[in-house]
Coordinates of C-alpha atoms and ligand atoms in Angstrom, one line a residue:
X1 CA 3.7 -5.2 -37.1
X2 CA 2.3 -4.0 -33.8
X3 CA -1.4 -4.4 -33.2
X4 CA -3.3 -1.2 -32.9
X5 CA -4.5 -0.5 -29.4
X6 CA -7.6 1.3 -28.3
X7 CA -6.9 4.6 -26.6
X8 CA -7.7 3.5 -23.1
X9 CA -5.6 0.4 -23.3
X10 CA -2.8 2.4 -24.8
X11 CA -2.9 5.0 -22.0
X12 CA -2.9 2.2 -19.4
X13 CA 0.1 0.6 -21.1
X14 CA 2.0 3.9 -21.3
X15 CA 1.3 4.4 -17.6
X16 CA 2.5 0.9 -16.8
X17 CA 5.7 1.3 -18.9
X18 CA 6.4 4.6 -17.2
X19 CA 6.0 3.0 -13.8
X20 CA 8.4 0.1 -14.6
X21 CA 10.9 2.6 -16.0
X22 CA 10.6 4.7 -12.8
X23 CA 11.3 1.5 -10.8
X24 CA 14.4 0.9 -12.8
X25 CA 12.8 -2.2 -14.5
X26 CA 13.9 -2.1 -18.1
X27 CA 12.7 -5.4 -19.4
X28 CA 9.1 -4.5 -19.8
X29 CA 8.1 -7.2 -22.2
X30 CA 9.7 -10.2 -23.8
X31 CA 7.9 -9.9 -27.0
X32 CA 8.5 -7.0 -29.4
X33 CA 7.0 -3.8 -28.1
X34 CA 5.6 -0.8 -29.9
X35 CA 8.5 1.6 -30.1
X36 CA 6.2 4.5 -30.3
X37 CA 4.5 3.4 -27.0
X38 CA 7.9 3.3 -25.3
X39 CA 8.8 6.6 -26.7
X40 CA 5.5 8.1 -25.4
X41 CA 6.3 6.7 -22.0
X42 CA 9.7 8.4 -22.1
X43 CA 11.8 5.2 -22.1
X44 CA 14.0 3.2 -24.3
X45 CA 14.2 -0.2 -25.8
X46 CA 14.4 -2.7 -23.0
X47 CA 17.6 -4.1 -21.5
X48 CA 17.9 -7.2 -19.3
X49 CA 16.6 -6.8 -15.8
X50 CA 18.4 -8.2 -12.8
X51 CA 16.4 -7.7 -9.6
X52 CA 18.5 -6.4 -6.7
X53 CA 17.8 -5.9 -3.0
X54 CA 19.3 -2.7 -2.0
X55 CA 20.9 -2.2 1.3
X56 CA 20.4 0.5 3.9
X57 CA 18.3 3.5 3.0
X58 CA 20.3 6.3 1.5
X59 CA 17.8 8.8 0.2
X60 CA 16.8 11.9 1.9
X61 CA 13.0 12.2 2.4
X62 CA 10.5 14.6 3.4
X63 CA 8.9 12.1 5.8
X64 CA 10.0 13.9 8.9
X65 CA 7.5 16.5 7.8
X66 CA 4.9 13.8 7.0
X67 CA 5.3 11.9 10.3
X68 CA 2.2 12.6 12.3
X69 CA 2.7 14.3 15.6
X70 CA 1.7 11.8 18.2
X71 CA 1.9 13.3 21.7
X72 CA 5.0 11.7 23.3
X73 CA 3.3 10.4 26.4
X74 CA 0.1 9.3 24.9
X75 CA 0.0 5.5 24.6
X76 CA -1.3 4.1 21.4
X77 CA -4.1 1.6 22.2
X78 CA -2.9 -1.7 20.9
X79 CA -5.7 -4.2 21.4
X80 CA -4.6 -7.6 22.5
X81 CA -3.5 -9.8 19.6
X82 CA -5.8 -12.7 18.6
X83 CA -3.5 -15.6 18.9
X84 CA -5.9 -18.2 17.6
X85 CA -5.7 -18.6 13.9
X86 CA -8.9 -18.3 12.0
X87 CA -9.4 -20.7 9.2
X88 CA -9.0 -19.1 5.8
X89 CA -12.6 -20.1 4.9
X90 CA -13.9 -18.3 8.0
X91 CA -12.0 -15.1 7.5
X92 CA -14.5 -13.3 5.3
X93 CA -17.2 -13.9 7.9
X94 CA -14.9 -12.7 10.7
X95 CA -14.1 -9.5 8.8
X96 CA -17.8 -9.0 8.2
X97 CA -18.3 -9.1 11.9
X98 CA -15.8 -6.3 12.4
X99 CA -17.5 -4.4 9.6
X100 CA -20.8 -4.9 11.3
X101 CA -19.5 -3.7 14.6
X102 CA -18.1 -0.5 13.0
X103 CA -21.5 0.1 11.6
X104 CA -22.5 3.7 10.7
X105 CA -19.6 4.8 12.9
X106 CA -19.6 8.2 14.7
X107 CA -16.8 7.3 17.1
X108 CA -14.6 10.1 15.9
X109 CA -15.0 13.5 14.1
X110 CA -14.1 12.1 10.7
X111 CA -17.6 10.8 10.3
X112 CA -18.9 14.3 9.8
X113 CA -17.4 14.8 6.3
X114 CA -17.7 11.2 5.2
X115 CA -19.5 10.1 2.1
X116 CA -18.6 6.4 2.3
X117 CA -16.8 4.5 5.0
X118 CA -13.9 2.6 3.5
X119 CA -13.4 -0.7 5.3
X120 CA -11.0 -2.7 3.0
X121 CA -10.6 -4.5 -0.2
X122 CA -9.1 -7.8 -1.3
X123 CA -8.6 -11.4 -0.2
X124 CA -9.5 -12.1 3.4
X125 CA -6.8 -14.8 3.4
X126 CA -4.2 -12.8 1.6
X127 CA -0.5 -13.5 2.2
X128 CA 0.3 -9.8 1.7
X129 CA -1.5 -6.8 3.2
X130 CA -1.1 -3.1 2.5
X131 CA -2.1 -0.4 5.0
X132 CA -2.5 3.2 4.0
X133 CA -3.3 6.3 6.0
X134 CA -6.9 7.0 5.0
X135 CA -9.3 7.5 2.2
X136 CA -9.0 10.3 -0.3
X137 CA -11.8 11.9 -2.4
X138 CA -12.0 9.0 -4.9
X139 CA -12.0 6.4 -2.1
X140 CA -14.6 8.3 -0.1
X141 CA -16.8 8.4 -3.2
X142 CA -16.5 4.7 -4.1
X143 CA -16.1 3.2 -0.6
X144 CA -13.0 1.3 -1.7
X145 CA -9.4 1.8 -0.8
X146 CA -6.8 3.1 -3.3
X147 CA -8.9 3.7 -6.3
X148 CA -7.6 7.1 -7.4
X149 CA -4.3 8.0 -9.0
X150 CA -2.4 6.7 -6.0
X151 CA -4.4 3.5 -6.2
X152 CA -3.4 3.1 -9.9
X153 CA 0.2 3.3 -8.8
X154 CA -0.4 0.8 -6.0
X155 CA -2.0 -1.5 -8.5
X156 CA 1.2 -1.2 -10.6
X157 CA 3.4 -1.9 -7.6
X158 CA 1.3 -5.0 -6.8
X159 CA 1.6 -6.2 -10.5
X160 CA 5.3 -5.6 -10.4
X161 CA 5.5 -8.0 -7.5
X162 CA 3.8 -10.7 -9.6
X163 CA 0.4 -10.4 -7.8
X164 CA -3.1 -9.3 -8.7
X165 CA -4.9 -6.7 -6.6
X166 CA -7.5 -9.3 -5.7
X167 CA -4.8 -11.5 -4.1
X168 CA -3.8 -8.9 -1.5
X169 CA -5.7 -7.2 1.3
X170 CA -5.8 -3.4 1.5
X171 CA -7.0 -1.3 4.5
X172 CA -6.5 2.0 6.2
X173 CA -5.5 3.4 9.6
X174 CA -8.7 5.6 9.5
X175 CA -11.7 4.5 7.5
X176 CA -13.2 7.9 6.9
X177 CA -11.7 10.6 4.8
X178 CA -9.9 13.4 6.7
X179 CA -11.1 16.8 5.4
X180 CA -8.9 18.1 2.7
X181 CA -6.8 14.9 2.8
X182 CA -5.1 16.1 5.9
X183 CA -3.2 13.7 8.2
X184 CA -5.5 12.1 10.7
X185 CA -5.4 13.6 14.2
X186 CA -3.9 11.3 16.8
X187 CA -7.4 11.0 18.5
X188 CA -9.0 10.0 15.2
X189 CA -6.3 7.4 14.3
X190 CA -6.2 6.0 17.9
X191 CA -10.0 5.7 17.8
X192 CA -10.1 3.9 14.5
X193 CA -6.9 1.8 14.4
X194 CA -8.1 -0.9 16.8
X195 CA -10.4 -2.0 14.0
X196 CA -7.4 -2.2 11.7
X197 CA -5.5 -4.3 14.2
X198 CA -8.4 -6.7 14.4
X199 CA -8.5 -6.9 10.6
X200 CA -4.8 -7.8 10.6
X201 CA -5.4 -10.4 13.3
X202 CA -8.1 -12.0 11.1
X203 CA -6.3 -11.9 7.8
X204 CA -3.0 -12.8 9.4
X205 CA -0.9 -11.9 6.4
X206 CA 2.6 -13.2 6.2
X207 CA 3.8 -9.8 5.2
X208 CA 2.3 -6.4 6.0
X209 CA 3.4 -3.3 4.1
X210 CA 2.9 0.1 5.7
X211 CA 2.4 2.7 3.1
X212 CA 3.8 6.0 4.4
X213 CA 4.7 7.6 7.7
X214 CA 1.2 7.6 9.2
X215 CA 0.6 3.9 8.6
X216 CA 4.1 3.1 10.0
X217 CA 3.6 5.3 13.0
X218 CA 0.3 3.9 14.1
X219 CA 1.3 0.3 13.3
X220 CA 4.6 0.4 15.1
X221 CA 3.5 2.8 17.8
X222 CA 6.6 4.9 17.4
X223 CA 7.1 8.3 15.8
X224 CA 10.1 8.1 13.6
X225 CA 11.1 9.5 10.2
X226 CA 10.2 7.0 7.5
X227 CA 13.9 6.8 6.4
X228 CA 14.7 5.1 9.7
X229 CA 12.0 2.5 9.3
X230 CA 12.4 1.5 5.7
X231 CA 14.6 -1.2 4.2
X232 CA 14.2 -3.7 7.0
X233 CA 11.8 -6.2 8.4
X234 CA 9.9 -5.3 11.6
X235 CA 8.0 -7.8 13.8
X236 CA 4.4 -6.8 14.3
X237 CA 1.5 -8.8 15.8
X238 CA 2.9 -12.1 14.6
X239 CA 3.7 -10.9 11.1
X240 CA 6.5 -9.2 9.2
X241 CA 6.1 -5.5 8.6
X242 CA 7.9 -3.6 5.9
X243 CA 7.6 0.2 5.7
X244 CA 7.7 2.0 2.4
X245 CA 6.6 5.3 0.8
X246 CA 2.9 6.1 0.3
X247 CA 2.0 6.0 -3.4
X248 CA 0.7 9.6 -3.2
X249 CA 4.2 10.6 -2.1
X250 CA 5.7 8.7 -5.0
X251 CA 3.4 10.6 -7.4
X252 CA 4.8 13.8 -6.0
X253 CA 8.4 12.6 -6.0
X254 CA 8.8 9.8 -8.6
X255 CA 12.6 9.7 -7.9
X256 CA 11.7 7.6 -4.7
X257 CA 10.1 4.8 -6.7
X258 CA 13.3 2.9 -6.9
X259 CA 13.6 3.1 -3.1
X260 CA 10.0 1.8 -2.9
X261 CA 10.8 -1.0 -5.3
X262 CA 13.7 -2.0 -3.1
X263 CA 11.3 -2.2 -0.1
X264 CA 8.8 -4.3 -2.1
X265 CA 11.6 -6.6 -3.1
X266 CA 12.2 -7.2 0.6
X267 CA 8.5 -8.1 0.9
X268 CA 8.8 -10.4 -2.2
X269 CA 11.8 -12.1 -0.6
X270 CA 9.9 -12.8 2.6
X271 CA 7.0 -14.2 0.5
X272 CA 9.3 -16.2 -1.8
X273 CA 8.1 -14.3 -4.9
X274 CA 10.1 -13.6 -8.0
X275 CA 9.4 -10.7 -10.4
X276 CA 7.0 -11.8 -13.0
X277 CA 8.0 -12.6 -16.6
X278 CA 6.4 -9.8 -18.7
X279 CA 5.0 -10.5 -22.0
Ligands
SF4_1 FE1 -15.4 5.6 13.0 FE2 -13.0 5.2 12.1 FE3 -14.7 6.7 10.7 FE4 -13.7 7.6 12.9 S1 -12.6 7.2 11.0 S2 -15.8 7.7 12.3 S3 -13.5 5.7 14.2 S4 -14.9 4.5 11.1

């Protein structure tokens, strides 16, 4: 007989099961699960799961609308790459130096509406790094990246890869919240992104995942619809860059979660990770 769960744990489990269902994962747990919980999550009794790496992107997307408008002739300032590897034990201190340099930043207009500057979260020596567009309301309030609803979805994506959030590193293109969650203006993103590049150079992840069109645009320095950038591995500053949908977009259009999972499986393949056994 299934053990009774407290409401918060149950809600979290329902949300997790929904997420795996949306990814196309059907073997949620190896041990018997609460059928009522699965029913509440809108899914069925699990079937065996065989991970697959899908091929070229096929889905239509609205990313052409989300791709930020970078002036065609305006170069994006890529700071020179740090070629000397920083020892893992020194990376936290190196990142702190960058944070100290940013300080109480007023370099762009986004500082005016900021509550808390959001520098990053996670392991300074992470093998996997995620880059998002910029903080939302929850992140601005807490000073941490991806802590709202999109953050919960990102946490689930990380867990599906067999990792813990503390094992990855998460940062943004802009570190202050754009008003009304609008896309950062090119001047704002170009002013702030050199700090991100330096964070990447310090962490030196084996794989970098750009979440959404804005992150992809400013990392790759090219304005392209997301569909043309997904489902392959890009070379970027000595690491492998994979582009996928922003979790906030996936909340708006859950049908794309399978496509996002295919992208994450490419990242897993590059990292030598296998989907976790659940139970
Ligand atoms: Fe400074 Fe970046 Fe914030 Fe702009 S977004 S004020 S450059 S930390």
